[in-house]
XYZ file of C-alpha atoms in Angstrom:
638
model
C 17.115 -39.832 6.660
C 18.303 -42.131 9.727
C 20.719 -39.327 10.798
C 19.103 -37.335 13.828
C 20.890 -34.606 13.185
C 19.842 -34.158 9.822
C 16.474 -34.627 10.769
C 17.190 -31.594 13.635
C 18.935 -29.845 10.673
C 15.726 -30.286 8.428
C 13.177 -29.572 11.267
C 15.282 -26.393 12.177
C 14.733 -24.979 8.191
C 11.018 -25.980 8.334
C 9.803 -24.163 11.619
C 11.921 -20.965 9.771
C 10.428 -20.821 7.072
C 6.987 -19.687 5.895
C 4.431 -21.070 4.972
C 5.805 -24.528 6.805
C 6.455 -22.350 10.085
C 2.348 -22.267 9.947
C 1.524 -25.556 9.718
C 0.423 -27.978 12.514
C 3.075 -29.582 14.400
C 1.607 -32.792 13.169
C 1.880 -31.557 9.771
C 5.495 -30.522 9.951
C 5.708 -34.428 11.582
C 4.728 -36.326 8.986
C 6.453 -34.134 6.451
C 9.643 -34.925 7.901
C 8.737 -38.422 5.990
C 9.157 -36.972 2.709
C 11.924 -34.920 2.382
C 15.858 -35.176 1.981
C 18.985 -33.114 1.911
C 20.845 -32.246 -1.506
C 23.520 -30.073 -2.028
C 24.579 -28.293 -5.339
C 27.554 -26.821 -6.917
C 27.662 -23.461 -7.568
C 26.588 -23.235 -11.430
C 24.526 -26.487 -11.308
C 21.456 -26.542 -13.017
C 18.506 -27.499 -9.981
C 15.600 -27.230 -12.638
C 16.010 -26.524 -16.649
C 13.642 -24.402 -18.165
C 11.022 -25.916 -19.699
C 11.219 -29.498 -18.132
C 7.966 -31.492 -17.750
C 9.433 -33.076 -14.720
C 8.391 -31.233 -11.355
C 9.228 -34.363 -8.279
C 10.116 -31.663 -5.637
C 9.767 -28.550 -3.766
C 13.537 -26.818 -3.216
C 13.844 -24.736 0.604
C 16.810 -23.495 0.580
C 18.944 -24.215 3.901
C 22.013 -22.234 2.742
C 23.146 -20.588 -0.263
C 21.748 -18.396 -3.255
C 19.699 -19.597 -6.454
C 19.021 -17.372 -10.166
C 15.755 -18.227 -11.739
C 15.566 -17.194 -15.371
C 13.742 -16.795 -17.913
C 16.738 -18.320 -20.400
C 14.637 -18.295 -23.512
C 14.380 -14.619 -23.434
C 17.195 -13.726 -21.174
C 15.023 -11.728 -18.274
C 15.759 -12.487 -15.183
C 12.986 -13.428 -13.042
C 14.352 -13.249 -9.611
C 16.959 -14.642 -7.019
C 16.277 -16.600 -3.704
C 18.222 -16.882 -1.000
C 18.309 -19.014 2.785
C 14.936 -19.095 3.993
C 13.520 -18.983 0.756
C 11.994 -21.566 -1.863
C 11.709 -22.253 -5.625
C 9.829 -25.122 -7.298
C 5.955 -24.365 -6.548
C 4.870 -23.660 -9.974
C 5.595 -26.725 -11.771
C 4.059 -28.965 -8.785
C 0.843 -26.410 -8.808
C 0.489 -25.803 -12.774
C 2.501 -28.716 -14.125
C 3.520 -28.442 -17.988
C 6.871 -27.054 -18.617
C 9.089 -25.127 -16.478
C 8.664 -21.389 -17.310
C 12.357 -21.077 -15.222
C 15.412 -22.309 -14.966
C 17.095 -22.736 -11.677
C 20.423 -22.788 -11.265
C 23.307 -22.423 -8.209
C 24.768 -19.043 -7.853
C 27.002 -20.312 -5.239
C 27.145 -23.616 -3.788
C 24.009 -24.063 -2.273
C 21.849 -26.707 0.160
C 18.233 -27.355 -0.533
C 15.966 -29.530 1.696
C 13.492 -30.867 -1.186
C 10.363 -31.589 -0.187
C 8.560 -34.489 -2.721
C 5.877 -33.083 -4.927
C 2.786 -35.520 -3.143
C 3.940 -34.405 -0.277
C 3.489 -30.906 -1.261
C 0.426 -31.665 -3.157
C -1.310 -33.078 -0.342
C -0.209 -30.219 2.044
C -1.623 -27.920 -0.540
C -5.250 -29.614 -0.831
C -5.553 -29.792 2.690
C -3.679 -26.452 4.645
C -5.699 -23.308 2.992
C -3.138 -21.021 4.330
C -0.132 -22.902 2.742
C -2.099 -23.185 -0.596
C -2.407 -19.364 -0.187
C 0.650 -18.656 0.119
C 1.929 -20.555 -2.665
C -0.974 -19.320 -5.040
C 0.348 -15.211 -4.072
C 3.940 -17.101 -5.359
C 2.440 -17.828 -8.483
C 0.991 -14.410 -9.266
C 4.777 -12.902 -8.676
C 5.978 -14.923 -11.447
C 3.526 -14.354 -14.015
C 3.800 -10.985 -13.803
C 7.694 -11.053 -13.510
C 7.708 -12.662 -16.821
C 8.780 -10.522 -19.556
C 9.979 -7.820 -16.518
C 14.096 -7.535 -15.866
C 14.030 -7.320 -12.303
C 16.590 -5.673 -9.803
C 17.286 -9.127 -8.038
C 20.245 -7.143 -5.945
C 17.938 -4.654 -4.757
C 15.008 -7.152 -4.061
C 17.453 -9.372 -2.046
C 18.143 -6.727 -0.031
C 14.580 -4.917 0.009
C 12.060 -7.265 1.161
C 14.102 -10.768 1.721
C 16.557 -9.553 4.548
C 15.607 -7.739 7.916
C 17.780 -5.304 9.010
C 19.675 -6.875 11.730
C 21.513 -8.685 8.738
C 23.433 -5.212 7.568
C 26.537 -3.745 9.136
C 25.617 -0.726 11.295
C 27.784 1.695 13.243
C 28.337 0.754 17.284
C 25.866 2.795 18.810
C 26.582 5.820 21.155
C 24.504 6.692 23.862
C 24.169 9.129 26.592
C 21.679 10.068 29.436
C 19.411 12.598 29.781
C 21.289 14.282 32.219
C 24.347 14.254 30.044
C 25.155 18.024 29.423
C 24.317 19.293 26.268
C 28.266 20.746 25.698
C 29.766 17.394 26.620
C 27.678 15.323 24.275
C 28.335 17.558 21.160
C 31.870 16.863 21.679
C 31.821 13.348 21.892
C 29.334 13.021 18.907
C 32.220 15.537 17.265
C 35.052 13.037 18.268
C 33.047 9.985 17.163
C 31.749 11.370 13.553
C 27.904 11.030 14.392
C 25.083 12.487 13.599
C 22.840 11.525 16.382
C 22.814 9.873 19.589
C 20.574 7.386 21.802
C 19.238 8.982 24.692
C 18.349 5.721 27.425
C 17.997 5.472 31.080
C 18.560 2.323 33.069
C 19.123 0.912 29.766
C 15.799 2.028 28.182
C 15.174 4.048 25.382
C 13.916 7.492 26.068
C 14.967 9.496 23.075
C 17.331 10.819 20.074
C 19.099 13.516 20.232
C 20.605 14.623 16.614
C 23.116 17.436 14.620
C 19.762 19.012 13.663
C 18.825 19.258 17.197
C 22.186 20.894 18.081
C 22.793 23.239 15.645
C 19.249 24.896 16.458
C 19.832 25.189 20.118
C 23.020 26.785 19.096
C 21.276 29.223 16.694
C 18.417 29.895 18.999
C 20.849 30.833 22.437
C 24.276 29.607 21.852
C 25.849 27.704 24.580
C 23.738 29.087 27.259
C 19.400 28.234 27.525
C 18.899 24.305 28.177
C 21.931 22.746 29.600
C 21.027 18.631 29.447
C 19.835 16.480 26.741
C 17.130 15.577 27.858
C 15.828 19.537 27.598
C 16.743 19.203 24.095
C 15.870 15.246 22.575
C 13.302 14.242 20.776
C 10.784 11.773 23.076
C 9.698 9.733 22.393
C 11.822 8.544 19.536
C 10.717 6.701 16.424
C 11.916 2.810 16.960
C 11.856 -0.112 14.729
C 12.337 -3.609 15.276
C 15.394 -5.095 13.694
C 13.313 -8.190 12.296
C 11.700 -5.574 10.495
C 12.936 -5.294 6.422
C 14.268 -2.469 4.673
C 11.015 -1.382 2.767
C 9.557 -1.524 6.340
C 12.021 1.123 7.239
C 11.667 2.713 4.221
C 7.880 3.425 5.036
C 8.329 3.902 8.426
C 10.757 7.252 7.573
C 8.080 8.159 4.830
C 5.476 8.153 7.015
C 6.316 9.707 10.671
C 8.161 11.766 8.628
C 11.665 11.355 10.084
C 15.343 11.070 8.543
C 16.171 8.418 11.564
C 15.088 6.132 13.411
C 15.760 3.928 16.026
C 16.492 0.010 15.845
C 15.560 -2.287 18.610
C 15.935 -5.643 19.275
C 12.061 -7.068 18.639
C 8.778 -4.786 18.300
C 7.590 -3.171 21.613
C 11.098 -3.784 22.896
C 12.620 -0.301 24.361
C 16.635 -2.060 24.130
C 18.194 0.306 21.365
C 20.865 -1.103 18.638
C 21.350 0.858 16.322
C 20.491 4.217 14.589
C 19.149 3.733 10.783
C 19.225 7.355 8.475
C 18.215 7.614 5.411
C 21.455 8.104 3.997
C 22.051 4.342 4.759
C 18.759 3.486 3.394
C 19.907 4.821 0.239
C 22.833 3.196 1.040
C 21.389 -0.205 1.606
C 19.105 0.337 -1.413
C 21.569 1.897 -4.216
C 18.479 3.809 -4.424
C 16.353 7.140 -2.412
C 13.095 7.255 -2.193
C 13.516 8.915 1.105
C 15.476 11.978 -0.681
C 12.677 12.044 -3.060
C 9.889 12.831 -0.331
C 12.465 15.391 0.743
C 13.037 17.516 -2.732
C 8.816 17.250 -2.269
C 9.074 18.397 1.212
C 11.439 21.316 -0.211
C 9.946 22.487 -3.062
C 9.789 26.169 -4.165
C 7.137 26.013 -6.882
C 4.117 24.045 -8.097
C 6.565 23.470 -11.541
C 9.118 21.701 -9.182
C 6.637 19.549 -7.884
C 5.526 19.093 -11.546
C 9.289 18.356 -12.360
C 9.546 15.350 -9.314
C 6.007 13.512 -10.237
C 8.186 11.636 -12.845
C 10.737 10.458 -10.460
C 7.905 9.075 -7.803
C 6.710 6.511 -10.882
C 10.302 5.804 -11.423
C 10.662 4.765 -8.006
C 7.062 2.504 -8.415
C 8.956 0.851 -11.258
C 11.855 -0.526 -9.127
C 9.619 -1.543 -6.300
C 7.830 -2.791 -8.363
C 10.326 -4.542 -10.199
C 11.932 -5.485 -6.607
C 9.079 -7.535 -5.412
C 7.023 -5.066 -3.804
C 2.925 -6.496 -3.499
C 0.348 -3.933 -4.762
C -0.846 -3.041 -1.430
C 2.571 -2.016 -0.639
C 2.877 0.566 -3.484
C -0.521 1.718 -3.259
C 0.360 3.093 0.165
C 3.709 4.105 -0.644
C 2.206 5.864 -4.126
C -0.330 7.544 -1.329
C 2.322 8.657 1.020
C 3.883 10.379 -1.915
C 0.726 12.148 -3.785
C -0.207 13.302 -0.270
C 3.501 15.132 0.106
C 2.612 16.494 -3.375
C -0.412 17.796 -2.002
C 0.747 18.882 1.208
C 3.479 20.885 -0.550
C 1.329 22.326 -2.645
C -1.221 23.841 0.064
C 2.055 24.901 1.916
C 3.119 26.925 -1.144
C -0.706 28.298 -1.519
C -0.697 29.575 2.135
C 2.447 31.469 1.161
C 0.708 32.615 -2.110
C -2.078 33.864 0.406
C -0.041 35.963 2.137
C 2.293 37.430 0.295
C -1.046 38.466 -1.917
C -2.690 39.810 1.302
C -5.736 38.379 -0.230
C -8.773 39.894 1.498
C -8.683 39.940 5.603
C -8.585 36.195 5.851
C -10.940 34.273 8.478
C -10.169 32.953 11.506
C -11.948 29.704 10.874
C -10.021 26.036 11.135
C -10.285 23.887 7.937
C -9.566 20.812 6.297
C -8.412 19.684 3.125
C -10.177 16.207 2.308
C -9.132 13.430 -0.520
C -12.141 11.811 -1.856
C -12.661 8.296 -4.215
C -9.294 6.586 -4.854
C -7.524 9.268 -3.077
C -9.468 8.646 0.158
C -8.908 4.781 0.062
C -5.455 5.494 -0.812
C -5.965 3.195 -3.565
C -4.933 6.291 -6.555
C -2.949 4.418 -9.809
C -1.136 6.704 -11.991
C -3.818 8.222 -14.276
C -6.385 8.995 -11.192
C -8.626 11.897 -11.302
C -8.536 14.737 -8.752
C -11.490 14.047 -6.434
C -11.158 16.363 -2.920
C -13.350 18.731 -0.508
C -13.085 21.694 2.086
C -14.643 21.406 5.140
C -14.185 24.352 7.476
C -15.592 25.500 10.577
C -19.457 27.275 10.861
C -18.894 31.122 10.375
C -20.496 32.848 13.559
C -22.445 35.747 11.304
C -23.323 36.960 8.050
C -20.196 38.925 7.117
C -17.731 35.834 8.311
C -19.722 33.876 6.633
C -19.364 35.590 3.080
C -15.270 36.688 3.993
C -15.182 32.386 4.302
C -16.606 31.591 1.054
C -13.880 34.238 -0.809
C -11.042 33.004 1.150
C -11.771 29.112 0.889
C -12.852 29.296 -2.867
C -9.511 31.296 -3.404
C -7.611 28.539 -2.023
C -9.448 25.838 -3.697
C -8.681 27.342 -6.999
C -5.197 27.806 -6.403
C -4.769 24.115 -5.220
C -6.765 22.652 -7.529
C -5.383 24.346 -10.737
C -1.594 23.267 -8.908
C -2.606 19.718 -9.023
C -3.847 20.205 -12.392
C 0.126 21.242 -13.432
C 1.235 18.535 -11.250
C -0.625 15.911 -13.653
C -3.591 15.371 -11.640
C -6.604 15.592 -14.018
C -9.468 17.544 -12.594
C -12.968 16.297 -12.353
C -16.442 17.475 -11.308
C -15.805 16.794 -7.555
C -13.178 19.274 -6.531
C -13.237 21.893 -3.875
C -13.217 24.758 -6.395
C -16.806 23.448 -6.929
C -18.803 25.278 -4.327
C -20.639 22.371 -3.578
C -18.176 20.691 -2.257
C -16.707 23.459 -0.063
C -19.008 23.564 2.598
C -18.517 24.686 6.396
C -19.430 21.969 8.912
C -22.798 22.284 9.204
C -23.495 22.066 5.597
C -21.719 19.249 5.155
C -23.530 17.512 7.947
C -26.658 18.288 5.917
C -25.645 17.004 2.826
C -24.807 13.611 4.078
C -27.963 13.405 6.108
C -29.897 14.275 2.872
C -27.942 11.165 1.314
C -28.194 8.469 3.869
C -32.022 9.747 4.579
C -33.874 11.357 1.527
C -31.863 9.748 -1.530
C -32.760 8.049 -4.163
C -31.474 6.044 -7.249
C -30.915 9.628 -9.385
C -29.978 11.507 -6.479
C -27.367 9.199 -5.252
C -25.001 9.326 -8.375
C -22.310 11.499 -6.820
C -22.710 9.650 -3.512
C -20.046 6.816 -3.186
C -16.875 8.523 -3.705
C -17.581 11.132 -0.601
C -17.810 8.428 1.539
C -14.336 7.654 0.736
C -13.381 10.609 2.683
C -10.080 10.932 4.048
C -7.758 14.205 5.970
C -4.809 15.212 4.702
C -4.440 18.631 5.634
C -5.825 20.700 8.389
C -8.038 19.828 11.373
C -8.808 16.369 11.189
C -11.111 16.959 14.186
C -13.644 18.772 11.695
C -13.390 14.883 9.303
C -13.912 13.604 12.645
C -16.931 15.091 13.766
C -18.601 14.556 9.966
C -17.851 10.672 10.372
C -19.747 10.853 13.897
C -22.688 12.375 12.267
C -22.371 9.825 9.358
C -22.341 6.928 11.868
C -25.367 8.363 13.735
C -27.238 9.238 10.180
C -26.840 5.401 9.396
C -28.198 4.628 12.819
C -31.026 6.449 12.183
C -31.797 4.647 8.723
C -31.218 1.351 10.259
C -34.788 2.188 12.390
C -36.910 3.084 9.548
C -36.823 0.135 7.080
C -38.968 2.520 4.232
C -35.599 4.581 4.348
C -32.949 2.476 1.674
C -29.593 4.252 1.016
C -27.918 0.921 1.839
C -29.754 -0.971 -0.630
C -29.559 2.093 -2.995
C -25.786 2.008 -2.299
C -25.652 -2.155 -3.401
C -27.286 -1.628 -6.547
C -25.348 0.964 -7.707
C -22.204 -0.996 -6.741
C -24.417 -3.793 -8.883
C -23.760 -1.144 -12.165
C -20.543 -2.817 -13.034
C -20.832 -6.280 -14.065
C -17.050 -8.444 -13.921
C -16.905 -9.667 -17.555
C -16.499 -13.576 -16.324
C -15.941 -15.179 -19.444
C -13.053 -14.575 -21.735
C -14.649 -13.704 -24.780
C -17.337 -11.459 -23.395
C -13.774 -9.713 -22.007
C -12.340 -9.901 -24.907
C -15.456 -8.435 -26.989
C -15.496 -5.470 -24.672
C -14.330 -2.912 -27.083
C -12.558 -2.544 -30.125
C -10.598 0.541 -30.253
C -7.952 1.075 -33.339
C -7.894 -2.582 -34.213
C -7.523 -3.847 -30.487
C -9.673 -5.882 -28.695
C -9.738 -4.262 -25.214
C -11.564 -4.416 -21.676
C -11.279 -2.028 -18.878
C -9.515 -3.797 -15.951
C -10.784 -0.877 -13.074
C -14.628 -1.227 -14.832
C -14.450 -5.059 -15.240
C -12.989 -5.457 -11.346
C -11.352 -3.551 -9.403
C -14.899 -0.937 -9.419
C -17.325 -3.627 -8.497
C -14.989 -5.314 -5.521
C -14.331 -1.786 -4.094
C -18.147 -0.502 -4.563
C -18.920 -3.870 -2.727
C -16.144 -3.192 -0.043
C -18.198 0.387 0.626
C -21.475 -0.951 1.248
C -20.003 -3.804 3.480
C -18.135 -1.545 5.424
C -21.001 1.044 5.747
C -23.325 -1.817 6.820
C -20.602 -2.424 9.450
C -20.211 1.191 10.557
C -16.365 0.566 9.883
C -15.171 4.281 9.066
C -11.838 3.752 10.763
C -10.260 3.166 6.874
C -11.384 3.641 3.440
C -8.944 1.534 2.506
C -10.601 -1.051 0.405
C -8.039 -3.621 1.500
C -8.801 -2.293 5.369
C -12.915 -2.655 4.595
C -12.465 -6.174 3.106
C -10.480 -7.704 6.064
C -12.819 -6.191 8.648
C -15.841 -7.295 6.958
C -14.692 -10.951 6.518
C -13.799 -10.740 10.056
C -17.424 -9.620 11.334
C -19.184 -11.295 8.811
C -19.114 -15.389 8.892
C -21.614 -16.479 6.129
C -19.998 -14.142 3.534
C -15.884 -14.624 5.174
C -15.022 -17.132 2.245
C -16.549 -15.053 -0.488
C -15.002 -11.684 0.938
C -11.593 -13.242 1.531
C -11.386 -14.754 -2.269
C -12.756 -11.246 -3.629
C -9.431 -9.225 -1.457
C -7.211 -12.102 -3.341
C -8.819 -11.300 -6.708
C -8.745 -7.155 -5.577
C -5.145 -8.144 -4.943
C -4.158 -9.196 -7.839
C -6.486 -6.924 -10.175
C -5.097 -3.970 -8.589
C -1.479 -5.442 -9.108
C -2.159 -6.361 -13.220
C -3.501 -2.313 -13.792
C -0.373 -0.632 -11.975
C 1.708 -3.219 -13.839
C 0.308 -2.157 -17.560
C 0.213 1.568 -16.353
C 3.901 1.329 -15.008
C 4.752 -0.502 -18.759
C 3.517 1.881 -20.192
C 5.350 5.059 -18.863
C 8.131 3.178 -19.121
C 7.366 3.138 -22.913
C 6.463 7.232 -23.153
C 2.531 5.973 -23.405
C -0.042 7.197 -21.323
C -1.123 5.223 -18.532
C -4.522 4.077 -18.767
C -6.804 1.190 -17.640
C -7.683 -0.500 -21.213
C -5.693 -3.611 -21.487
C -5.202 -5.139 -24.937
C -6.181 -8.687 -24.173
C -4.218 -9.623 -27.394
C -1.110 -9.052 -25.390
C -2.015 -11.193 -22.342
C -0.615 -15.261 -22.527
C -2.482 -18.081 -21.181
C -1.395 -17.991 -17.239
C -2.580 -14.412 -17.202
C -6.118 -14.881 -18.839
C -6.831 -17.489 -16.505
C -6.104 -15.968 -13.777
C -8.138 -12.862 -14.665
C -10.708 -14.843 -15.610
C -10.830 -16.143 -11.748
C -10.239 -12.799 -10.345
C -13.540 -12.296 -12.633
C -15.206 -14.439 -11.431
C -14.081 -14.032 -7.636
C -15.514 -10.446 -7.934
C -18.892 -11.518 -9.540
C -19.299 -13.965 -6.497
C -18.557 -10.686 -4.455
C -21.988 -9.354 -6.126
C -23.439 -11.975 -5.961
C -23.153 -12.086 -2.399
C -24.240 -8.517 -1.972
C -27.439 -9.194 -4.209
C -28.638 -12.107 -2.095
C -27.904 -9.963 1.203
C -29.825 -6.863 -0.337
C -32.595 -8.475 -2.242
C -31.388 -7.084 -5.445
C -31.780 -9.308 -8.720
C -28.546 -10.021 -10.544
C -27.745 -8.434 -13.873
């Protein structure tokens, strides 16, 4: 450890990689005290499965390492430079649940276990960090994983894949000249900068409609015809990263640039290299979506989207992550399917129509964009305030029409209605209406009249004008202004008792006791945690007058953020949502795999010892959550 440059060497690998690039610089210091350089062969055993012996921490400086599960032959993962292995011996001790082992000759800077230990007791980020590590492998055990595709997926950014030089032109370049050279080069779109600067794409698509629409004549430069600005991502950024950015600005390409903000184009990414990248499509799955012909197609490609889930899921992907891309997908489904109801409409000629803007609105998990794979249907119609009697009654045909058809689609999709559709004409309201109704609930409600109440203020846009969800959120904020004024009026406190109704099930055999069904002892992960932390979330975020999200994730960081005597509670209940959340899409996706239903029941008979205890804490995490919410509302604790 004399060597300066090995020191340099070791300092370099530290200050790359997380969570030791957050430490202090002291920190990082005094670590450089306890750790040394060690290289290994490729096929050496680093750590044997079920050794009692845990002295270090492993970073890996250079090279690639196979964890397995050797007893059962699963294969828990594969990490690479910039990466380390080692934490959950030093954290958990007992026996190795891995064996490490050198795919190819490999350099680890070990860190010693006190070292770590101390670091760990002392930096609550680092400890975080390391405890999220721990979750990954408990609920890789007993999972094959994809280890190519998660290598590539989340552990490698995309300036580390081959890519095409990239051709560019100006936006004066003629339109004529730059079809030929992207001919003469073989591709598919082109960079559009100025001065060096980004300004836009141009691409085949683009082309071969301005040839279609007036041939060679019409708009004779690029920058008549290019798409401005264009869609850019960094190349730090990782391939899911690219994945969702295509997914959800709904684009086939996009731009690489050097960091984020930076307007210095590199490269053009399409989704045929994602695939490529991938050995997968997603991408081409939100497509055959995006080109359905019938609600029975879209029936037909529901399967494929939880096939998908599975390999993320499988490839390292964190629950928040698949939430949103499960969200991005049901939201094509039901974007196609109100696409294909318009054409129903008109091809019927139902009735004379009206002339009224409207908007199709996801309600409950849906509206957090928190929806697992046996959600319920929950949505609403808002649409403009008919100007007379006879608009108003043409309205109520059309809208109810269209409600029906979309709600009996989702239905054949796989989406199981429930009592708060749109078909439901109390929850297909113009404007106005609604306005009333939520005034009536913030203002006039009480404990039996608030029942349906929660879920609609999970409200969320997908379809329509988003200006008429806009202007109902306005009126909501300035509702809960009101109530804040008159202290007799209590929907808030209403609204934390009912999120009081579901008590976390804290101790293991009070979980295990919950029910008994066909010789099973099982309890109801979504009742038992995820419900409370989320009906929690709501109030918190109401309190707040945060209506930006409904993302329960979104409402939890914002109110540990605003709120300082409840931050620690708040920010252990978004671990515990975290991993809650994660454990229910992980039995659901099990069990499609398997030709069962998903459901939330777990059989705790199946769960091992790592996995009760860390339900019990995400339990109890959510409890303190209550807790919390009870002391801040007055309520008494059940």
């Amino acid at each position: 450890m004399s060597s300066s440059p090995i020191i340099e060497r070791i300092s370099v690998v530290l200050e790359s990689t997380p969570p030791f690039d957050q430490l202090p610089d002291e920190a990082r210091r005094e670590l450089l005290t306890d750790v040394s350089i060690e290289y290994f062969d490729a096929g050496e055993i680093i750590i044997e499965h079920g050794s009692t012996s845990h002295p270090n921490l492993y970073l890996i400086e250079s090279g690639l390492v196979r964890l397995m599960d050797v007893m059962r032959q699963r294969l828990i993962g594969k990490v690479g430079e910039g990466e380390h292995f080692g934490s959950f011996g030093l954290i958990k001790g007992g026996t190795t649940i891995y064996q490490a082992k050198a795919v190819t000759p490999t350099v680890c800077v070990q860190v010693s276990g006190d070292r770590f230990q101390k670091l760990y007791d002392t930096q609550e980020s680092f400890a975080a960090h390391f405890d999220g590590e721990i979750r990954m492998f408990v609920r890789r055990m007993g999972s094959a994983t994809d280890v190519s595709a998660e290598y590539l997926l989340f552990s490698r950014n995309l300036g580390q894949f081959a890519h095409p030089a990239l051709v560019c032109c100006e936006p004066t370049s003629s339109v004529e000249e730059t079809a030929r050279t992207m001919d003469d080069l073989g591709v598919e779109a082109i960079a559009v900068v100025e001065n060096d600067a980004l300004v836009g794409i141009l691409t085949g698509a683009d082309l071969l409609r301005h040839v279609a629409t007036h041939g060679w004549s019409g708009p004779s430069s690029v920058g008549d015809l290019m798409t401005s600005p264009a869609v850019t991502i960094s190349m730090e950024a990782n391939l899911y990263e690219a994945m969702m950015t295509m997914l959800t600005r709904r684009v086939r390409r996009v731009v690489m640039v050097e960091s984020e903000g930076s307007d210095k184009p590199i490269g053009i990414l399409s989704d045929r290299d994602l695939a490529h990248f991938r050995g997968e499509d997603l991408v081409a799955t939100a497509d055959r979506i995006d080109r359905a012909s019938s609600v029975t197609e879209l029936a037909g490609i529901r399967p494929a989207i939880h096939g998908h889930l599975l390999n993320l899921y499988g490839q390292g992907a964190l629950p928040e992550m698949l939430n949103r891309t499960m969200m991005q997908l049901y939201d094509r489904l039901v974007l196609r399917v109100l696409d294909l109801v318009d054409q129903r409409m008109r091809e019927e000629e139902f009735g004379d129509g009206v002339d009224l803007s409207w908007a199709w609105i996801r309600l409950g998990s849906g509206g957090r964009q928190e929806m697992a794979l046996n959600s319920e249907q929950h949505n609403a119609l808002v649409y403009s305030d008919p100007k007379s009697d006879e608009e108003k009654a043409r309205a109520e045909t059309w809208f109810n029409r269209i409600a029906e058809y979309v709600n009996d689609a989702l239905t054949e999709i796989g989406f199981t209605p429930s009592e708060y559709v749109a078909q439901d004409a109390r929850w297909r309201q113009p404007i106005g209406a609604w306005k009333r109704t939520y005034r009536e609930w913030i203002l006039q409600s009480d404990k039996k009249s608030l029942s349906p109440t929660p879920m609609f203020f999970d409200l969320r846009c997908v379809f329509g004008d988003d200006t008429l969800v806009d202007a109902l959120k306005e009126d909501i904020l300035d509702a809960l202004n009101v109530q804040a004024m008159d202290e007799s009026r209590t929907f808030l406190r209403l609204m934390a008792a009912n999120a009081m109704e579901f008590r976390p099930p804290t101790g293991l055999i009070r979980m295990v006791l919950d029910r008994v069904s066909d010789g099973r002892h099982t309890f109801d992960v979504v009742e038992g945690g995820i419900r409370p932390i989320e009906a929690a979330a709501r109030v918190l975020a109401l309190e707040l007058r945060y209506l930006e999200s409904s993302n329960t994730f979104d409402r939890l960081r914002h109110a540990s953020d605003e709120l300082d005597d409840m931050r620690k509670t708040i920010d252990h209940a978004l671990e515990a949502f975290q991993y809650l959340v994660d454990f229910r899409l992980e039995s659901q996706l099990h069990a499609v795999e398997m030709g069962d239903p998903p459901v939330n029941e777990i059989d705790a008979s199946t769960l091992n010892k790592m996995q009760q205890r860390l339900l019990r804490d995400a339990f109890s995490r959510a409890a303190d959550l209550q807790d919390g919410l009870a002391e801040r509302y007055t309520l008494h604790r059940r």
